[in-house]
Coordinates of C-alpha atoms in Angstrom, one line a residue:
Chain A
M1 CA -35.3 -21.0 -34.0
R2 CA -31.9 -19.5 -34.8
N3 CA -31.9 -17.6 -31.4
K4 CA -32.7 -20.8 -29.6
M5 CA -29.8 -22.7 -31.2
K6 CA -27.5 -19.8 -30.4
G7 CA -28.7 -19.8 -26.7
F8 CA -28.3 -23.6 -26.6
T9 CA -24.7 -23.4 -28.0
M10 CA -23.8 -20.8 -25.5
L11 CA -25.1 -23.0 -22.7
I12 CA -23.0 -25.9 -23.9
L13 CA -19.9 -23.7 -24.2
L14 CA -20.5 -22.4 -20.7
L15 CA -20.8 -25.9 -19.3
I16 CA -17.6 -27.0 -21.0
A17 CA -15.8 -24.0 -19.7
S18 CA -17.0 -24.5 -16.1
V19 CA -16.0 -28.2 -16.2
S20 CA -12.6 -27.2 -17.8
F21 CA -11.7 -24.7 -15.1
S22 CA -13.2 -26.4 -12.1
Q23 CA -11.0 -28.0 -9.5
T24 CA -11.2 -31.7 -8.7
A25 CA -9.2 -33.2 -5.9
L26 CA -6.3 -35.3 -7.0
P27 CA -6.3 -38.9 -5.6
S28 CA -3.6 -39.4 -3.1
S29 CA -1.6 -41.8 -5.3
E30 CA -1.5 -39.1 -8.1
A31 CA -0.7 -36.4 -5.6
A32 CA 2.3 -38.4 -4.4
V33 CA 3.5 -38.8 -8.0
L34 CA 3.0 -35.1 -8.7
K35 CA 4.9 -34.1 -5.6
E36 CA 7.8 -36.5 -6.4
K37 CA 8.1 -35.2 -10.0
V38 CA 8.0 -31.5 -8.9
V39 CA 10.7 -32.1 -6.2
Q40 CA 12.9 -33.9 -8.8
K41 CA 12.4 -31.1 -11.3
S42 CA 13.3 -28.4 -8.7
K43 CA 16.6 -30.3 -8.0
T44 CA 17.5 -30.1 -11.7
T45 CA 16.4 -26.5 -12.1
K46 CA 19.6 -24.4 -11.8
S47 CA 18.2 -21.2 -13.2
I48 CA 14.9 -19.6 -14.3
K49 CA 14.4 -16.5 -16.5
S50 CA 10.8 -15.4 -16.9
D51 CA 8.5 -12.5 -17.6
F52 CA 5.8 -12.0 -15.0
E53 CA 2.5 -10.2 -14.6
Q54 CA 1.3 -9.4 -11.1
Y55 CA -2.3 -8.7 -10.2
K56 CA -3.2 -7.3 -6.7
H57 CA -6.8 -8.0 -5.9
L58 CA -8.6 -5.9 -3.3
S59 CA -12.3 -6.6 -3.0
F60 CA -13.3 -2.9 -3.0
L61 CA -11.4 -1.9 -6.1
T62 CA -12.9 -1.6 -9.6
S63 CA -10.1 -3.7 -11.1
D64 CA -7.0 -5.5 -10.0
I65 CA -3.8 -3.5 -9.9
K66 CA -1.5 -4.8 -12.6
S67 CA 2.3 -4.6 -12.6
S68 CA 4.8 -6.5 -14.7
G69 CA 8.5 -7.2 -15.1
K70 CA 11.2 -9.9 -15.2
L71 CA 12.2 -12.6 -12.8
T72 CA 15.7 -14.1 -12.6
F73 CA 16.5 -17.1 -10.3
K74 CA 19.8 -18.9 -9.8
T75 CA 20.1 -21.9 -7.5
P76 CA 20.3 -22.3 -4.6
D77 CA 18.5 -19.1 -3.5
L78 CA 19.4 -16.0 -5.6
I79 CA 16.3 -14.3 -6.9
K80 CA 15.8 -10.9 -8.6
W81 CA 12.4 -9.3 -9.4
E82 CA 12.6 -6.3 -11.8
Y83 CA 9.4 -4.4 -12.1
D84 CA 9.2 -2.1 -15.2
K85 CA 5.5 -1.2 -15.3
P86 CA 3.8 0.8 -14.0
F87 CA 6.8 1.6 -11.8
V88 CA 10.5 0.8 -11.9
Y89 CA 11.6 -1.2 -8.9
K90 CA 14.2 -4.0 -8.4
V91 CA 14.6 -6.3 -5.5
V92 CA 17.2 -9.0 -4.9
F93 CA 17.1 -11.7 -2.2
K94 CA 20.7 -12.7 -1.4
Q95 CA 22.3 -14.1 1.7
S96 CA 19.5 -13.2 4.1
K97 CA 19.4 -9.7 2.8
L98 CA 17.0 -7.8 0.7
F99 CA 18.7 -5.3 -1.8
I100 CA 16.3 -2.7 -3.2
D101 CA 16.7 -0.3 -6.0
D102 CA 13.5 1.9 -6.0
D103 CA 13.8 3.8 -9.2
G104 CA 17.4 4.7 -8.4
K105 CA 17.1 4.9 -4.6
K106 CA 19.1 2.0 -3.2
S107 CA 18.6 0.4 0.2
Q108 CA 19.0 -2.9 1.9
I109 CA 17.2 -4.8 4.7
D110 CA 18.8 -7.4 6.9
L111 CA 16.2 -10.2 7.1
S112 CA 18.2 -12.3 9.6
S113 CA 16.8 -10.4 12.5
N114 CA 13.2 -10.9 11.5
K115 CA 12.2 -14.6 11.5
T116 CA 8.8 -14.0 9.8
F117 CA 10.1 -11.8 7.0
K118 CA 13.0 -14.2 6.4
S119 CA 10.6 -17.1 6.3
M120 CA 8.3 -15.3 3.9
N121 CA 11.1 -14.5 1.5
S122 CA 12.4 -18.0 1.6
L123 CA 8.9 -19.2 0.7
I124 CA 8.8 -16.9 -2.3
V125 CA 12.1 -18.3 -3.5
K126 CA 10.8 -21.9 -3.1
S127 CA 7.4 -21.1 -4.7
V128 CA 9.1 -19.8 -7.9
K129 CA 10.7 -23.3 -8.2
G130 CA 7.5 -25.0 -6.9
D131 CA 9.4 -26.7 -4.1
M132 CA 7.2 -25.9 -1.1
F133 CA 6.4 -29.5 -0.1
D134 CA 7.2 -29.3 3.6
E135 CA 4.4 -30.9 5.5
E136 CA 5.8 -29.6 8.8
Q137 CA 5.3 -26.1 7.6
F138 CA 2.1 -26.4 5.5
D139 CA -1.2 -28.3 5.2
I140 CA -1.0 -29.3 1.5
S141 CA -3.9 -30.2 -0.8
Y142 CA -3.7 -31.3 -4.5
F143 CA -6.1 -30.6 -7.3
K144 CA -6.5 -30.9 -11.0
S145 CA -7.4 -27.5 -12.5
G146 CA -8.3 -27.6 -16.1
A147 CA -5.4 -29.3 -17.9
N148 CA -3.0 -28.3 -15.1
F149 CA -2.3 -29.0 -11.4
L150 CA -3.2 -26.8 -8.5
V151 CA -1.5 -27.3 -5.1
K152 CA -2.7 -25.3 -2.1
F153 CA -0.3 -24.6 0.8
K154 CA -1.7 -23.4 4.1
P155 CA 1.0 -22.2 6.6
K156 CA 1.0 -23.7 10.0
D157 CA 3.1 -21.0 11.6
K158 CA 0.8 -18.5 13.3
K159 CA 2.9 -15.4 12.4
L160 CA 3.3 -16.4 8.8
K161 CA -0.4 -17.1 8.6
E162 CA -1.0 -13.4 9.6
M163 CA 0.8 -12.4 6.5
I164 CA -0.3 -15.1 4.0
A165 CA -3.2 -17.4 4.8
Q166 CA -2.6 -19.6 1.7
F167 CA -0.3 -20.1 -1.3
D168 CA -1.7 -21.6 -4.4
I169 CA 0.7 -22.8 -7.1
I170 CA -0.4 -23.9 -10.6
F171 CA 2.0 -26.4 -12.3
E172 CA 1.8 -26.8 -16.0
K173 CA 0.8 -30.3 -17.2
G174 CA 3.8 -32.1 -18.8
T175 CA 6.6 -29.6 -18.0
L176 CA 5.5 -29.0 -14.4
N177 CA 6.7 -25.4 -14.8
V178 CA 5.2 -23.0 -12.2
L179 CA 2.6 -21.1 -14.3
E180 CA 1.1 -19.1 -11.5
I181 CA 1.5 -18.3 -7.8
K182 CA -1.4 -16.8 -5.7
M183 CA -0.7 -15.4 -2.3
I184 CA -4.0 -15.1 -0.4
E185 CA -4.3 -12.9 2.7
S186 CA -6.5 -13.7 5.7
S187 CA -8.9 -11.0 4.4
E188 CA -9.2 -13.1 1.2
D189 CA -7.6 -10.3 -0.8
Y190 CA -4.7 -11.8 -2.9
T191 CA -1.7 -11.2 -5.1
R192 CA -1.6 -13.4 -8.3
I193 CA 1.7 -13.7 -10.2
V194 CA 1.6 -15.2 -13.7
F195 CA 4.8 -16.4 -15.3
L196 CA 5.3 -16.1 -19.1
N197 CA 8.1 -17.0 -21.6
Q198 CA 10.0 -19.1 -19.0
K199 CA 13.5 -20.2 -19.9
L200 CA 15.1 -22.8 -17.6
N201 CA 18.7 -23.6 -17.0
E202 CA 20.2 -20.8 -19.2
S203 CA 23.5 -19.4 -18.1
V204 CA 23.0 -16.7 -15.3
S205 CA 26.0 -15.0 -13.8
D206 CA 26.1 -14.0 -10.1
A207 CA 26.7 -10.4 -11.3
A208 CA 23.1 -10.4 -12.6
F209 CA 22.1 -10.1 -8.9
N210 CA 24.1 -7.0 -8.1
L211 CA 22.1 -3.8 -8.0
Chain B
M1 CA -5.3 33.1 57.3
R2 CA -2.4 35.3 55.9
V3 CA -0.6 32.2 54.6
Y4 CA -3.9 31.0 53.0
L5 CA -4.4 34.3 51.2
M6 CA -0.7 34.3 50.1
Q7 CA -1.2 30.9 48.6
R8 CA -4.3 32.0 46.8
L9 CA -2.5 35.0 45.4
I10 CA 0.4 32.9 44.3
Y11 CA -1.9 30.4 42.6
K12 CA -3.8 33.2 41.0
S13 CA -0.6 34.8 39.6
I14 CA 0.6 31.5 38.3
I15 CA -2.6 31.0 36.6
I16 CA -2.6 34.5 35.1
S17 CA 1.0 34.0 34.0
L18 CA 0.2 30.7 32.3
L19 CA -2.8 32.3 30.6
L20 CA -0.6 35.2 29.3
L21 CA 2.0 32.8 28.2
A22 CA -0.5 30.7 26.3
G23 CA -1.8 33.8 24.7
F24 CA 1.6 34.8 23.4
T25 CA 2.6 31.3 22.2
S26 CA -0.7 30.2 20.5
C27 CA -0.4 33.1 18.1
D28 CA -2.8 32.7 15.2
Y29 CA -1.0 31.1 12.2
A30 CA -2.8 33.3 9.7
K31 CA -1.7 36.5 11.6
R32 CA 1.9 35.3 11.7
M33 CA 1.7 34.7 7.9
K34 CA 0.2 38.2 7.5
W35 CA -2.8 37.0 5.6
E36 CA -5.7 39.4 5.1
E37 CA -8.9 38.1 6.5
K38 CA -11.8 38.1 4.0
E39 CA -15.5 37.5 4.1
I40 CA -16.3 33.8 3.8
S41 CA -17.5 33.0 0.3
T42 CA -17.2 29.2 0.3
T43 CA -18.8 27.5 3.3
V44 CA -17.2 24.0 2.9
I45 CA -13.7 22.8 2.1
S46 CA -13.4 21.4 -1.4
N47 CA -10.8 18.7 -2.0
D48 CA -11.8 16.7 -5.1
Y49 CA -8.7 14.7 -5.7
F50 CA -10.1 11.5 -4.2
N51 CA -13.8 12.1 -4.7
N52 CA -14.6 10.0 -7.8
A53 CA -15.9 6.6 -6.7
Q54 CA -15.3 5.2 -10.2
I55 CA -11.6 5.7 -10.0
D56 CA -9.1 3.4 -8.2
Y57 CA -6.5 6.0 -6.9
V58 CA -3.2 4.0 -7.0
Y59 CA 0.1 5.7 -6.1
K60 CA 3.7 4.5 -5.9
A61 CA 4.9 5.7 -2.5
K62 CA 8.4 6.7 -1.5
I63 CA 8.8 7.4 2.2
K64 CA 11.8 8.9 4.0
V65 CA 12.0 8.6 7.8
L66 CA 15.2 10.1 9.2
D67 CA 17.8 8.6 6.9
N68 CA 15.8 5.6 5.9
D69 CA 14.0 5.1 2.6
F70 CA 11.0 2.9 2.2
G71 CA 8.6 2.3 -0.6
G72 CA 5.2 0.7 -1.4
I73 CA 1.9 1.2 -3.0
V74 CA -0.9 3.5 -1.6
I75 CA -4.4 2.7 -2.8
V76 CA -7.3 5.1 -2.1
K77 CA -10.9 4.4 -2.9
K78 CA -14.0 6.5 -2.3
M79 CA -16.6 4.2 -0.8
D80 CA -19.5 6.6 -0.2
S81 CA -20.1 10.3 0.4
L82 CA -18.1 10.4 3.6
T83 CA -15.9 7.3 3.6
H84 CA -12.5 6.4 2.0
R85 CA -10.6 3.2 2.1
V86 CA -6.8 3.7 2.3
V87 CA -4.5 0.7 1.9
F88 CA -0.7 0.5 1.9
T89 CA 1.0 -2.5 0.4
T90 CA 4.5 -3.6 -0.5
E91 CA 5.4 -3.7 -4.2
F92 CA 4.8 -7.4 -4.0
G93 CA 1.2 -6.8 -2.9
N94 CA 1.5 -7.7 0.9
T95 CA -0.9 -5.4 2.8
I96 CA 1.0 -3.4 5.4
F97 CA -2.0 -1.4 6.7
D98 CA -5.6 -0.8 5.8
F99 CA -7.8 2.1 7.1
T100 CA -11.4 3.2 6.7
I101 CA -11.4 7.0 7.0
T102 CA -14.1 9.6 7.4
P103 CA -13.6 13.4 7.9
T104 CA -14.0 12.9 11.7
S105 CA -12.8 9.3 12.4
Y106 CA -10.7 6.4 11.3
K107 CA -10.8 2.7 11.7
L108 CA -7.8 0.4 11.4
N109 CA -9.0 -2.7 9.5
S110 CA -5.6 -4.4 9.6
A111 CA -1.9 -3.7 10.1
L112 CA 1.2 -5.8 10.2
A113 CA 2.3 -6.4 13.8
Q114 CA 5.6 -4.6 13.2
I115 CA 3.9 -1.3 12.5
N116 CA 0.8 -1.7 14.7
K117 CA 2.0 0.7 17.3
K118 CA -0.5 3.4 18.5
I119 CA 1.7 6.4 17.8
I120 CA 2.5 5.2 14.2
I121 CA -1.0 4.2 13.4
K122 CA -2.4 7.6 14.7
M123 CA 0.2 9.6 12.7
L124 CA -0.6 7.6 9.4
A125 CA -4.3 7.8 10.0
L126 CA -4.2 11.6 10.5
D127 CA -2.0 12.1 7.4
F128 CA -4.4 10.2 5.2
Q129 CA -7.5 11.8 6.8
N130 CA -6.0 15.2 5.9
L131 CA -5.1 13.9 2.4
V132 CA -8.4 12.5 1.3
S133 CA -11.2 14.2 3.4
S134 CA -13.2 17.3 2.5
N135 CA -16.6 18.9 3.4
Y136 CA -15.2 20.6 6.5
E137 CA -16.9 23.8 7.5
V138 CA -14.9 26.9 6.5
I139 CA -14.5 29.0 9.7
K140 CA -12.3 31.8 8.2
S141 CA -11.1 33.0 4.8
Y142 CA -8.0 34.8 3.9
A143 CA -6.2 36.3 0.9
N144 CA -2.5 36.2 0.4
E145 CA -0.2 37.1 -2.6
N146 CA -0.8 33.7 -4.1
G147 CA -4.6 33.4 -3.8
L148 CA -7.2 32.4 -1.3
V149 CA -6.9 30.3 1.9
S150 CA -9.7 28.7 3.8
K151 CA -9.4 27.7 7.4
A152 CA -11.2 24.7 9.0
K153 CA -11.0 23.0 12.3
V154 CA -10.2 19.3 12.0
G155 CA -10.1 17.6 15.3
K156 CA -7.6 19.3 17.5
R157 CA -5.9 21.0 14.5
Q158 CA -6.5 24.0 12.4
N159 CA -6.0 23.3 8.7
Y160 CA -5.4 25.9 6.0
Y161 CA -6.4 25.0 2.4
S162 CA -4.7 27.1 -0.3
Y163 CA -6.3 27.8 -3.7
P164 CA -3.9 29.7 -6.0
K165 CA -5.1 32.5 -8.2
N166 CA -4.2 30.7 -11.4
Q167 CA -6.0 27.4 -10.7
E168 CA -9.4 26.5 -9.2
S169 CA -8.2 23.4 -7.5
L170 CA -6.6 22.9 -4.1
A171 CA -2.8 23.5 -4.2
H172 CA -1.8 22.6 -0.7
I173 CA -3.0 21.9 2.9
T174 CA -1.1 23.1 5.9
T175 CA -2.1 21.5 9.2
T176 CA -1.3 23.4 12.4
K177 CA -1.6 23.0 16.1
R178 CA -1.3 25.9 18.5
G179 CA -0.1 28.1 15.6
K180 CA 2.7 25.7 14.6
E181 CA 2.9 23.9 11.3
K182 CA 2.6 20.2 11.6
T183 CA 2.4 18.9 8.0
I184 CA 2.2 20.4 4.5
I185 CA 0.4 18.4 1.8
R186 CA 1.1 19.5 -1.7
F187 CA -0.9 18.5 -4.8
M188 CA 0.9 18.8 -8.1
N189 CA 0.7 17.8 -11.8
I190 CA -3.0 18.0 -11.9
M191 CA -4.5 16.2 -14.9
Y192 CA -8.2 15.3 -15.4
G193 CA -8.9 16.1 -11.8
I194 CA -6.2 13.8 -10.4
A195 CA -3.1 14.9 -8.6
H196 CA -0.3 12.9 -10.2
K197 CA 2.2 14.0 -7.6
V198 CA 1.5 14.4 -3.9
E199 CA 3.9 15.3 -1.2
I200 CA 3.3 14.9 2.6
E201 CA 6.0 16.7 4.5
H202 CA 6.1 16.6 8.3
Q203 CA 7.5 19.8 9.9
N204 CA 8.2 18.6 13.4
I205 CA 9.6 15.1 12.6
E206 CA 11.9 13.9 9.8
M207 CA 9.4 12.1 7.7
N208 CA 8.2 12.8 4.1
M209 CA 6.0 10.8 1.8
D210 CA 6.1 11.3 -2.0
L211 CA 3.2 9.8 -4.0
T212 CA 3.2 9.3 -7.8
F213 CA 0.0 8.3 -9.5
I214 CA 0.3 4.9 -11.4
G215 CA -3.4 4.1 -11.7
N216 CA -5.7 4.3 -14.8
A217 CA -6.6 8.0 -15.2
P218 CA -9.8 9.0 -17.0
Q219 CA -9.1 10.7 -20.3
E220 CA -12.0 13.3 -20.0

């Protein structure tokens, strides 16, 4: 009798969990409200400091490849990713250039000559703020995901689609902070970035983006 | 008739000269290195650094081409007894190229358009094929001051696998063509069967790749 109760309880918990984490399409009126609120929030977001955990998923691996570090963003488009585990690597997007410090080895890439890479990096900047609502560039769909919101962005540009088939962004209910970005490749392998300990609108100097 | 005979003699002498020239320039690499040939004791090449299917071999890569530095992540996975999957991504996780490799072939699963050029793909595929593959037949064995060397024919190349006296595992691979070194692959900082540092050094072009293990190593 005890085992039966235990099994029944487990079943109920599983059902609750599956309902909690399932996605349900957001009605268009609610989607419009969500979009408007995120766009407004991104206008008032002048800086972001955050820890991040990145998971690279390849279908044939035993487990996802985990890396972590810190993100710093300053409006309009300065962004620095500092990886500290399991490798030391810093990259800054600034004025159509990518500045890299790969464990002490510095280099830079001019993105202005490569439209696809420039576009990709611009999207990463926008995704951090959550402001990717450009229906000329993306097919966009809106969902409720557990207590939060999930918005899926599918690029329309053929060359960009070859690099990323879909961006998924999870917005936190209430604050509308970007909790997670998922970049899905055409192979269905993906990179998932989870943001933690976010601090918005703290003072960030331009010097923070010098490598 | 005389002209015809002259032409034949000229052609013959040209052919003989070419053959003699080929004989001098394709000098055996082992002879040039003055290694002593030995009786073959091991019949197949052993390279166990990427042979455990339970391990995800993940490396931070630093690549130098001419004066340019690039980086990324190299991921190697043993899929079955003959096959490896080799994927190169950016630090952000974007896939740059993806190969399926066997000891005798390779298949390009995907590549960014910018690097999907035949000559680049072939060079990368051969580098990774040399890096991960084993079970080639040993055709000659040598001894040198450092230890033993096994020779195998891999496609159009002759590869030399060096096993030093003080360790059982493979120390480096020298790939050659017509007696000339093409690449040297060195395996260093060996712990629990994993090479924590790998260098791939090209001898005829200015390109080097350094790999540092960042995966989860087994503790036994």
